[in-house]
Tab-separated table of C-alpha atoms in Angstrom:
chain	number	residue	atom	x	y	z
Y	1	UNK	CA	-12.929	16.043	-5.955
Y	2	UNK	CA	-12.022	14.919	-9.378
Y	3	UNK	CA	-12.400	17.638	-12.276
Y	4	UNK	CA	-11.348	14.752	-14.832
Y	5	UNK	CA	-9.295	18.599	-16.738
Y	6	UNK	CA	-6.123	16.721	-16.422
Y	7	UNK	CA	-4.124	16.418	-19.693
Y	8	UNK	CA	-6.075	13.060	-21.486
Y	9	UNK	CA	-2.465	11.206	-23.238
Y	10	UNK	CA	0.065	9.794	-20.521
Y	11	UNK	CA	3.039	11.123	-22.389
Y	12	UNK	CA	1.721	14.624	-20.964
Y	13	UNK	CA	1.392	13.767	-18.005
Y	14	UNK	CA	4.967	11.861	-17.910
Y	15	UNK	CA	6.513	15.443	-18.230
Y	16	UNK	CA	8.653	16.892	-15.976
Y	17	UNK	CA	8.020	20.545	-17.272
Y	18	UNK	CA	4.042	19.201	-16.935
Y	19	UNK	CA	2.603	22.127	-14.419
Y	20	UNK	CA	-1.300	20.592	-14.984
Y	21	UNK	CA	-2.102	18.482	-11.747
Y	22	UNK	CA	-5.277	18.382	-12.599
Y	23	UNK	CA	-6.797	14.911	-11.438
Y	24	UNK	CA	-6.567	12.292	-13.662
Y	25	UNK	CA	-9.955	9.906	-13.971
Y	26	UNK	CA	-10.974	7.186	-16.234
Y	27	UNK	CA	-13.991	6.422	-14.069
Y	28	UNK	CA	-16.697	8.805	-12.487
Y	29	UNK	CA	-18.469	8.147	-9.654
Y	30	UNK	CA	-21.710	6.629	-10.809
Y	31	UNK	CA	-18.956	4.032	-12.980
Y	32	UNK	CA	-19.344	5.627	-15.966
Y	33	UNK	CA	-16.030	6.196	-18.347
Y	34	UNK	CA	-14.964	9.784	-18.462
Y	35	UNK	CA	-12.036	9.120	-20.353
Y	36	UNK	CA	-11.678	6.624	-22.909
Y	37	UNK	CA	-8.076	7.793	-24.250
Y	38	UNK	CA	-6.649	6.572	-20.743
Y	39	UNK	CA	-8.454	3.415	-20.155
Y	40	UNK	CA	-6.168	0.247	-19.851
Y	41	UNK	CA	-6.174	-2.314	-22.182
Y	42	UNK	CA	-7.277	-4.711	-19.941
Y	43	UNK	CA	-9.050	-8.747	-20.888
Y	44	UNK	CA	-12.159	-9.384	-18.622
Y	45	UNK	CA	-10.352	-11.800	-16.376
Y	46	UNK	CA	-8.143	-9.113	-15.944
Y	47	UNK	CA	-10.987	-6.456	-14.636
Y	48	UNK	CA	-12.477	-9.064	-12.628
Y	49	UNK	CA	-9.596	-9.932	-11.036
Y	50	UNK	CA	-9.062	-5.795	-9.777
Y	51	UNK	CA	-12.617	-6.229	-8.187
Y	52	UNK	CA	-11.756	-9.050	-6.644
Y	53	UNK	CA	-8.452	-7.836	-5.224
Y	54	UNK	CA	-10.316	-5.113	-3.531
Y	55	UNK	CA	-13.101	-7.180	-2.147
Y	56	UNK	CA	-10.336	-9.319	-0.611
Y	57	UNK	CA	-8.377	-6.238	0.800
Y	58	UNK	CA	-11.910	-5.082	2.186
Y	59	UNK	CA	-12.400	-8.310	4.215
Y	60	UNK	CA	-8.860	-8.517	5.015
Y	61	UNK	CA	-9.401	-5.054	6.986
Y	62	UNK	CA	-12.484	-6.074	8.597
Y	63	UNK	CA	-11.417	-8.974	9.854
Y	64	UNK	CA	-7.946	-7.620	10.945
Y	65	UNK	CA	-10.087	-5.347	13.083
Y	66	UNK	CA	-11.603	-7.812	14.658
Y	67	UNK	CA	-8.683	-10.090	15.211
Y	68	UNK	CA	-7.150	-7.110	16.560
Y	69	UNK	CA	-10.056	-6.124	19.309
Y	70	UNK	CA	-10.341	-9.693	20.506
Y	71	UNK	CA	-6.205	-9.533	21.296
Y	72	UNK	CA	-4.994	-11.855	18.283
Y	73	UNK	CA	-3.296	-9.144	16.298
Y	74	UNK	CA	-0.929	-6.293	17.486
Y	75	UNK	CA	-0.712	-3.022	15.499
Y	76	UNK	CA	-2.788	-2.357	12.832
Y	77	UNK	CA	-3.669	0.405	10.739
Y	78	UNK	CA	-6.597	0.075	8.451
Y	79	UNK	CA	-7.147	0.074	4.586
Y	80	UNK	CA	-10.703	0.549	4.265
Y	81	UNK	CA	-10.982	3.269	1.661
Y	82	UNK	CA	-7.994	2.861	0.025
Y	83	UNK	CA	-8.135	-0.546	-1.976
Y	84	UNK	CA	-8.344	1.434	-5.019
Y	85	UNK	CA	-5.068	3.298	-4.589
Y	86	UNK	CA	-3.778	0.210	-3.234
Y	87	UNK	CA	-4.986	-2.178	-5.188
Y	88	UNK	CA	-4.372	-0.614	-8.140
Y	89	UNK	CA	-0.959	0.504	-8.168
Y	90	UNK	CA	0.489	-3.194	-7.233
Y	91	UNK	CA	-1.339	-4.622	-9.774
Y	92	UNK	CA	0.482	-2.705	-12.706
Y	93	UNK	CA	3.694	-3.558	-11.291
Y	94	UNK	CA	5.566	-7.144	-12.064
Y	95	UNK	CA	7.386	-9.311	-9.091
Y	96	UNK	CA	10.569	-8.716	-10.322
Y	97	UNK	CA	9.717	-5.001	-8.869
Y	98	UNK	CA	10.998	-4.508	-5.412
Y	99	UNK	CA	8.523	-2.910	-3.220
Y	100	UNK	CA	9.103	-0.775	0.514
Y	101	UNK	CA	5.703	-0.513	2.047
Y	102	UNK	CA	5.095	1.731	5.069
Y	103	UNK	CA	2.774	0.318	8.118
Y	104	UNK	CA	-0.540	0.892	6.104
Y	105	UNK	CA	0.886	-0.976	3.015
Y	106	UNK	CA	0.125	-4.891	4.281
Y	107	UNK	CA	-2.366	-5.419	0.929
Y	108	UNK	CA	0.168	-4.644	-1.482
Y	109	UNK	CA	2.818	-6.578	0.317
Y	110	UNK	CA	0.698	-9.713	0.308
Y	111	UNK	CA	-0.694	-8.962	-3.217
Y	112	UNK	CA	3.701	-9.044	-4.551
Y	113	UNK	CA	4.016	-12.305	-3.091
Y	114	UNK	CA	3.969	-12.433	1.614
Y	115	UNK	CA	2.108	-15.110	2.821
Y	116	UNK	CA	-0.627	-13.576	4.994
Y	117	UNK	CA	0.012	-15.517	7.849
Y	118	UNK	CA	3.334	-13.951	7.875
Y	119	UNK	CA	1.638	-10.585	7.278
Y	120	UNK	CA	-0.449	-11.574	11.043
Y	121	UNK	CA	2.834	-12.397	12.498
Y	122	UNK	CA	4.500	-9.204	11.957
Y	123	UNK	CA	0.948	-7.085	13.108
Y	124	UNK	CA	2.202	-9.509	16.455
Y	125	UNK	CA	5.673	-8.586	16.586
Y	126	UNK	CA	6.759	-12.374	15.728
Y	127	UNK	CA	10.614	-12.078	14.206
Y	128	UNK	CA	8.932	-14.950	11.741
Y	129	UNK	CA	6.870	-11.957	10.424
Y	130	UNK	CA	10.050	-10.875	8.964
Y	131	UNK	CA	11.556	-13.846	7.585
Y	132	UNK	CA	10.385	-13.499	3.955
Y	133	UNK	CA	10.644	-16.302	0.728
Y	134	UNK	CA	13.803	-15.376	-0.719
Y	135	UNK	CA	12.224	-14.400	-4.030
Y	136	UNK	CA	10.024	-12.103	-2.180
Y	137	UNK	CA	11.533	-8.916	-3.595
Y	138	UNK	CA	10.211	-6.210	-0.517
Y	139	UNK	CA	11.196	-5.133	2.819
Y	140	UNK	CA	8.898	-5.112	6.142
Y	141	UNK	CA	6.562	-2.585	6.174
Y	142	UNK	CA	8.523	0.608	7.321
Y	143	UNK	CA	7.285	2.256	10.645
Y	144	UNK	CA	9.125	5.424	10.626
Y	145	UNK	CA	6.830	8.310	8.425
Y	146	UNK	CA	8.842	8.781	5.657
Y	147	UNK	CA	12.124	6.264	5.856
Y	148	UNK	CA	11.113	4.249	2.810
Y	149	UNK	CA	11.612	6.769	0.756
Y	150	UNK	CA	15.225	6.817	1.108
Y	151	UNK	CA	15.284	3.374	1.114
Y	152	UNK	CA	13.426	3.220	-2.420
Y	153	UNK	CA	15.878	5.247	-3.340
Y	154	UNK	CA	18.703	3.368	-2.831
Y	155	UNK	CA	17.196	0.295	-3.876
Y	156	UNK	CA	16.181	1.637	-7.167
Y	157	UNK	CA	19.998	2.805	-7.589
Y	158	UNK	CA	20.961	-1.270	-7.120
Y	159	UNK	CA	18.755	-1.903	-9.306
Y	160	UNK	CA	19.862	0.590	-12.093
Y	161	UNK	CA	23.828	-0.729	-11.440
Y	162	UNK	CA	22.592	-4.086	-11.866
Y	163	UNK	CA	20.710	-3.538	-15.221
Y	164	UNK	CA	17.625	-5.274	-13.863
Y	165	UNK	CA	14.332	-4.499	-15.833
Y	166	UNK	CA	12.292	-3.537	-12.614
Y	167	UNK	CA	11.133	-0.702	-10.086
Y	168	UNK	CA	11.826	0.024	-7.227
Y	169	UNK	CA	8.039	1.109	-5.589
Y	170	UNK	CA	6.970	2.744	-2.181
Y	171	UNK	CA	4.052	4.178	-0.761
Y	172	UNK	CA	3.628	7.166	2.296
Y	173	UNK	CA	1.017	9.042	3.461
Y	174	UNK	CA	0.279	12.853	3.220
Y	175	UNK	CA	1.761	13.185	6.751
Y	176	UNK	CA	4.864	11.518	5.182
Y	177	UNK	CA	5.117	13.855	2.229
Y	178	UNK	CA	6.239	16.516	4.799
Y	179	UNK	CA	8.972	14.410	5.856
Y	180	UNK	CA	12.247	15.364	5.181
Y	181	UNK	CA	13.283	11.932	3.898
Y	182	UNK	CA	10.239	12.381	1.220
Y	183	UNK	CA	12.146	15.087	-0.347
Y	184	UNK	CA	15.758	13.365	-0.203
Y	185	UNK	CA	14.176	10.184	-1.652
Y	186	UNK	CA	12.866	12.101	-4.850
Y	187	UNK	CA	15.168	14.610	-5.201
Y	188	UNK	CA	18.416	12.012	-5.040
Y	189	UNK	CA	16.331	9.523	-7.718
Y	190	UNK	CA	15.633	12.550	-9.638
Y	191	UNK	CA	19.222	13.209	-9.713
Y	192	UNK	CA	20.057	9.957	-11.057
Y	193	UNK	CA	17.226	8.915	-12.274
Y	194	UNK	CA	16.413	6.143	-10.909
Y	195	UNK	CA	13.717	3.151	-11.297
Y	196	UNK	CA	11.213	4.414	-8.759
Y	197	UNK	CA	7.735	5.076	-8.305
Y	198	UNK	CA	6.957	7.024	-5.357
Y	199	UNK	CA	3.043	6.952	-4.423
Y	200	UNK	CA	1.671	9.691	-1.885
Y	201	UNK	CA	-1.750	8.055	-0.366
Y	202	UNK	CA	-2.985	11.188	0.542
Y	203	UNK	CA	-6.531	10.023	2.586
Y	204	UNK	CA	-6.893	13.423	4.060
Y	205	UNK	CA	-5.508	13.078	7.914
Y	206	UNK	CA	-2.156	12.481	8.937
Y	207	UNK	CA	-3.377	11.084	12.280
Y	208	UNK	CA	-5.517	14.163	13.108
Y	209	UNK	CA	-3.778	16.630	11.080
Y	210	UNK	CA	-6.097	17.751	7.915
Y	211	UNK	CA	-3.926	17.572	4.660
Y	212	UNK	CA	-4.599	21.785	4.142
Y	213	UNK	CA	-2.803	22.299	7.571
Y	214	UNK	CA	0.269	19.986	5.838
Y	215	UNK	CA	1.359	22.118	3.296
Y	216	UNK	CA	0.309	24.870	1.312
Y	217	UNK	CA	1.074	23.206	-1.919
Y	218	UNK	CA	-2.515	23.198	-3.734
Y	219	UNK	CA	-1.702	19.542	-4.904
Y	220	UNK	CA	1.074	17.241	-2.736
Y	221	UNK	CA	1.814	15.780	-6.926
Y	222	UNK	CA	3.861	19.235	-7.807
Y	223	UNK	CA	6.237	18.717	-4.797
Y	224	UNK	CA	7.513	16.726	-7.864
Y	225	UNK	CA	8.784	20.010	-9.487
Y	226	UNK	CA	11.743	20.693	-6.953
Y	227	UNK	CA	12.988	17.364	-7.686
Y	228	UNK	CA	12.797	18.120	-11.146
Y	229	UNK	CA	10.092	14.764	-12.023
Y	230	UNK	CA	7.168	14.104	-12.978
Y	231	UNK	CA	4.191	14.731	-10.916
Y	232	UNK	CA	0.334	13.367	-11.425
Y	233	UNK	CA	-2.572	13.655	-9.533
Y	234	UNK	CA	-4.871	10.369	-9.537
Y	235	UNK	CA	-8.710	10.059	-8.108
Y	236	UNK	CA	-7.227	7.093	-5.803
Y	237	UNK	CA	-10.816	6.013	-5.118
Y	238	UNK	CA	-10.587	5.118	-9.161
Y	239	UNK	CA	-9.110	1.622	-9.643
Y	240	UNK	CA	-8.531	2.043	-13.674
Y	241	UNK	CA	-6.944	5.637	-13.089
Y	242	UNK	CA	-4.723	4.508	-10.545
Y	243	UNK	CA	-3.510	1.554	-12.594
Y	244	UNK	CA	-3.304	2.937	-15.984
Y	245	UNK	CA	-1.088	6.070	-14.551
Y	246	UNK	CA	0.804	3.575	-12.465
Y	247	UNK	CA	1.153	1.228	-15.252
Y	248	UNK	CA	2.790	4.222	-17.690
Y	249	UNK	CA	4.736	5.227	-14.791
Y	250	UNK	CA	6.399	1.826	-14.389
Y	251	UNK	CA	7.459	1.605	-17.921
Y	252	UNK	CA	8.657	5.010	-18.111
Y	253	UNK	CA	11.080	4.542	-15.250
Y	254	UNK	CA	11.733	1.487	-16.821
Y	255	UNK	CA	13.017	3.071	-19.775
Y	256	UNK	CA	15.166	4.679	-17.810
Y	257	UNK	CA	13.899	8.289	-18.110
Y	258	UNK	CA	13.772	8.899	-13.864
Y	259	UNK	CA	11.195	8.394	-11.303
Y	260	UNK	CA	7.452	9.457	-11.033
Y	261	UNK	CA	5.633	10.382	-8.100
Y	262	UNK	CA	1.667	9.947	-8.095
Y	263	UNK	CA	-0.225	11.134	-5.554
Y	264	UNK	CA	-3.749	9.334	-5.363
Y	265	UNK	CA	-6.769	11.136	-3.456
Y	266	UNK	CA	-8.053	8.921	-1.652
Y	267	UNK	CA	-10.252	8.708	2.094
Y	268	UNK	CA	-9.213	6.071	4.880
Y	269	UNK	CA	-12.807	5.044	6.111
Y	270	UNK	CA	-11.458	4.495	9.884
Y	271	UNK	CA	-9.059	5.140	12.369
Y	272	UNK	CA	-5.580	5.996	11.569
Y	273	UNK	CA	-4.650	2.858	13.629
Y	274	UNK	CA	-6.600	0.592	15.727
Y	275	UNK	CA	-4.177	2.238	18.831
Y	276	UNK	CA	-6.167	4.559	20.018
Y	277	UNK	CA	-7.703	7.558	17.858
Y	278	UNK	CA	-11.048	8.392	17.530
Y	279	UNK	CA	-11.596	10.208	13.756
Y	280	UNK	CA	-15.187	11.296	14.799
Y	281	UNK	CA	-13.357	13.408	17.303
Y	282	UNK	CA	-11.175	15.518	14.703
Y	283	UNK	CA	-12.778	14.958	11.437
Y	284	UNK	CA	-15.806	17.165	10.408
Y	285	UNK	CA	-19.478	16.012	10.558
Y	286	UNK	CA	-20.411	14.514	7.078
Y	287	UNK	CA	-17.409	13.491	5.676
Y	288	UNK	CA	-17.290	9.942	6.119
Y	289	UNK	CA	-20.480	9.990	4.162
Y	290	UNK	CA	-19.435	12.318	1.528
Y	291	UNK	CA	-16.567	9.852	0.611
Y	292	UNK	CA	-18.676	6.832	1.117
Y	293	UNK	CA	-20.390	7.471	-1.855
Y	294	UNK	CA	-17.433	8.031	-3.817
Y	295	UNK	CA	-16.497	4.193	-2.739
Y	296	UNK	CA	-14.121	2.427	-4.859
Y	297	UNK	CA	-15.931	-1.260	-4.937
Y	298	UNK	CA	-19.028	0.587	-5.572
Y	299	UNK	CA	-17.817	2.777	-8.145
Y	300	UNK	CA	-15.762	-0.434	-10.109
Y	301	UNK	CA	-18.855	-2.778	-9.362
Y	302	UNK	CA	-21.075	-0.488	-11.183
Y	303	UNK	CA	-18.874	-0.106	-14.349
Y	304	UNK	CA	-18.651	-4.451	-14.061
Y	305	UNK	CA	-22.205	-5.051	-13.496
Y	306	UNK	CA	-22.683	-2.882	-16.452
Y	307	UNK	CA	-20.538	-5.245	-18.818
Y	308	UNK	CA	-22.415	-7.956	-17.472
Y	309	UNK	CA	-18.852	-9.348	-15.739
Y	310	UNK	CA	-19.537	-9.298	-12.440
Y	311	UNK	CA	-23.125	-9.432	-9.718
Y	312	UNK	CA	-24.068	-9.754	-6.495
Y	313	UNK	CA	-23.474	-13.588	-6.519
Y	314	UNK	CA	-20.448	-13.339	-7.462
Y	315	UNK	CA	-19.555	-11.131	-4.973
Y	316	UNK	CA	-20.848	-13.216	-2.386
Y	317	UNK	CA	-19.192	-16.298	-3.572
Y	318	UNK	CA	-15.929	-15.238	-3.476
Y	319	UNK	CA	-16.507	-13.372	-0.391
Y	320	UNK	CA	-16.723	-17.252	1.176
Y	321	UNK	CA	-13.331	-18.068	-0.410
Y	322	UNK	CA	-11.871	-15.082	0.743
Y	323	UNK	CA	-12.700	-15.559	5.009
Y	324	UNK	CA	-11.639	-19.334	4.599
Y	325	UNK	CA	-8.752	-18.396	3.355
Y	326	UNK	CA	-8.361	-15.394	5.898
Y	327	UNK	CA	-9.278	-18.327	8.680
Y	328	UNK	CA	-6.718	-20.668	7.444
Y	329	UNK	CA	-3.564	-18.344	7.515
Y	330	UNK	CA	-4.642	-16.763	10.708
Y	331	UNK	CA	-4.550	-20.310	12.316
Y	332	UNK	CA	-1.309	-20.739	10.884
Y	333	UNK	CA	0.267	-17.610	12.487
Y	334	UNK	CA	-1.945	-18.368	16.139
Y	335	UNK	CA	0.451	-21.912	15.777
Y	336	UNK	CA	3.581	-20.582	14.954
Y	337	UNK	CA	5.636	-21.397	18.379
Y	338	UNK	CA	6.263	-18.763	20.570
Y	339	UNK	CA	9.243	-16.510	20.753
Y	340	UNK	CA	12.057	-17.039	23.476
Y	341	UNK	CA	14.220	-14.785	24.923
Y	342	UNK	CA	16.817	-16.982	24.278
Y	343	UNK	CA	15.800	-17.215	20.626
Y	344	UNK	CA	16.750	-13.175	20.669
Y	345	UNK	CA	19.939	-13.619	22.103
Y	346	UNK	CA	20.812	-16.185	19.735
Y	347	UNK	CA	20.356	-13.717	16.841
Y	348	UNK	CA	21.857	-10.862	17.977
Y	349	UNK	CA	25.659	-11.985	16.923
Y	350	UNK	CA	26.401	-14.673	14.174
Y	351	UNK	CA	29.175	-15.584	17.214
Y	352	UNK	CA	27.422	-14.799	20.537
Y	353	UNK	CA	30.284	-12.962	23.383
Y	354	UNK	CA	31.165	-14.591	26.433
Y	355	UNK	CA	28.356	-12.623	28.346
Y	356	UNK	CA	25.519	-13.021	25.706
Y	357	UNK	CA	26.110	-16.859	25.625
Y	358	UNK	CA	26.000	-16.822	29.298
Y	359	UNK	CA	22.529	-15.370	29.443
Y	360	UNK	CA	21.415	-17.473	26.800
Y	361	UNK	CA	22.316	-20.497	28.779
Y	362	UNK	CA	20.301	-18.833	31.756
Y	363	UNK	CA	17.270	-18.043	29.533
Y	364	UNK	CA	17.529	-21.684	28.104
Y	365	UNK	CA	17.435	-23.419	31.378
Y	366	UNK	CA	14.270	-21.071	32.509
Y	367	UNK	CA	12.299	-22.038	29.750
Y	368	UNK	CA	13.086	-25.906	30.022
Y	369	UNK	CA	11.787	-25.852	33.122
């Protein structure tokens, strides 16, 4: 996967005229550092706090999968695989940054500041799932392949008119990258360049579709070129390459020099959603166990255990915290009172008509009964 050739100092890679998408890699596989120029200057509560982010986004997916199969959550498309890519890239951002997530992005989303029951009761389809703190600075996770990017777009322009210090950040998949509002979102906060850092997640399947049948670009990172900014390739199974690029790319839009895009290769370990496809019927034999060894908690665990900052007991004992917690805000969305179909009328006009408050008075009297 990773050829760690990639140029070694960020300001190369934060090029626009940069034509090396080599990937970029501070970690190898067995945890060993492979590049100490890029390494972030992180404390040790700081590293142990990445690990732990990623055990928690682990356990949040396998317990959303089984929330899901016994009928307690609605749509849900999993993370396993990907904590690394996901983890990582929040974590160099600030919550002043305003975030667009697509349907896959529920980690990050949580991570910048949603309560997860509220996180549950959008997976439900409960309007309170929606109804975020009002200095939560995101949108619901986006479930039209692509739209966010246009959306980041435009957000990051607000956010350049109003001066703010902050990014505007989304995420799509490799599927999405051949979406027309991909290129429109890039090329129009190229144009301007805008705050924005645009992340392709590229796990390898867009549903069924293998990423060589998505686009004949070598790397999805130069589709950066047209737009006329910067492009890198990240090993997204690398926690500490994904957050020192994502880190450099924050303060470089910052600076106001344009947006970055970073595509991070990465490997979703299941289904594309819990909906209904079957990956052992369209992926090739062998390749969930070629990237399970390329794991990003085994990979980071190694390089912790190594500086004597994290074990096996440790693991474990946050593991407990973690599905208490998990138990706790599921509850809390399992409580949250049912939706009425009055309570939809009510919020469809700030003034309801003559007709819709007539049918809310219907729907009212039904459900007194």
């Amino acid at each position: 996967m990773a050829k760690n050739d990639a140029p070694t100092k960020i300001e190369d890679l934060l090029r626009p005229d940069n034509f090396d998408f080599s990937t970029v890699q501070v970690l190898n596989e067995e945890g060993k550092v492979v590049n100490e120029d890029l390494l972030p200057d992180l404390s040790d509560e700081e590293l142990v706090q990445l690990m732990k982010d990623m055990v928690w986004s682990r356990e949040l997916f396998e317990r959303s999968t089984a929330l899901n199969r016994q009928g307690r959550l609605g749509f849900y498309a999993p993370t396993s695989g990907q904590e690394a890519s996901q983890m990582g890239s929040i974590a160099a951002m600030t919550k002043d940054d305003f975030i667009l997530p697509g349907y896959r992005d529920i980690p990050q989303l949580v991570k910048h500041g949603l309560p997860l029951h509220k996180a549950f009761l959008w997976s439900k389809g409960h309007v309170e799932g929606n109804n975020y703190p009002e200095d939560l600075h995101a949108y619901p996770p986006q479930i039209i392949i692509g739209a966010q990017y246009v959306q980041a777009a435009g957000v990051a322009m607000g956010i350049k008119k109003n001066k703010r210090n902050a990014v505007a950040v989304t995420w799509t998949g490799d599927g999405g990258s051949s979406q027309g509002d991909f290129y429109e979102g890039i090329n129009f906060a190229g144009a301007f360049k805008l705050p924005a850092v645009f992340y392709i997640q590229n796990n390898g399947w867009a549903i069924s579709t293998p990423r060589e049948l998505q686009s004949a670009a070598p790397t999805l990172a130069q589709k950066a070129v047209a737009a006329g900014i910067p492009g890198i390739q990240v090993d997204g199974m690398d926690i500490l390459a994904v957050y020192a690029v994502s880190k450099a790319a924050r303060e470089y839009a910052v600076a106001g020099n344009g947006p970055v895009l970073i595509e991070t290769l990465c490997y979703r370990y299941g289904a594309h959603s819990l909906s209904g496809d079957d990956p052992k019927r369209y992926q090739p034999e062998g390749v969930q166990e070629e990237w399970r060894a390329k794991d990003p908690l085994i990979r980071y665990g190694k390089y912790l255990v190594e500086k004597g900052l994290w074990s096996v007991e440790q693991e474990e004992a946050y593991l407990e915290e973690v599905k208490e917690d998990i138990k706790n805000e599921i509850m809390k969305a399992d409580t949250t009172p049912k939706q009425k179909v009055s309570d939809f009328l009510k919020s469809m006009y700030e003034t309801p008509d003559y007709v819709t408050q007539e049918q809310i008075e219907i729907f009212e009297a039904k459900e007194n009964n």
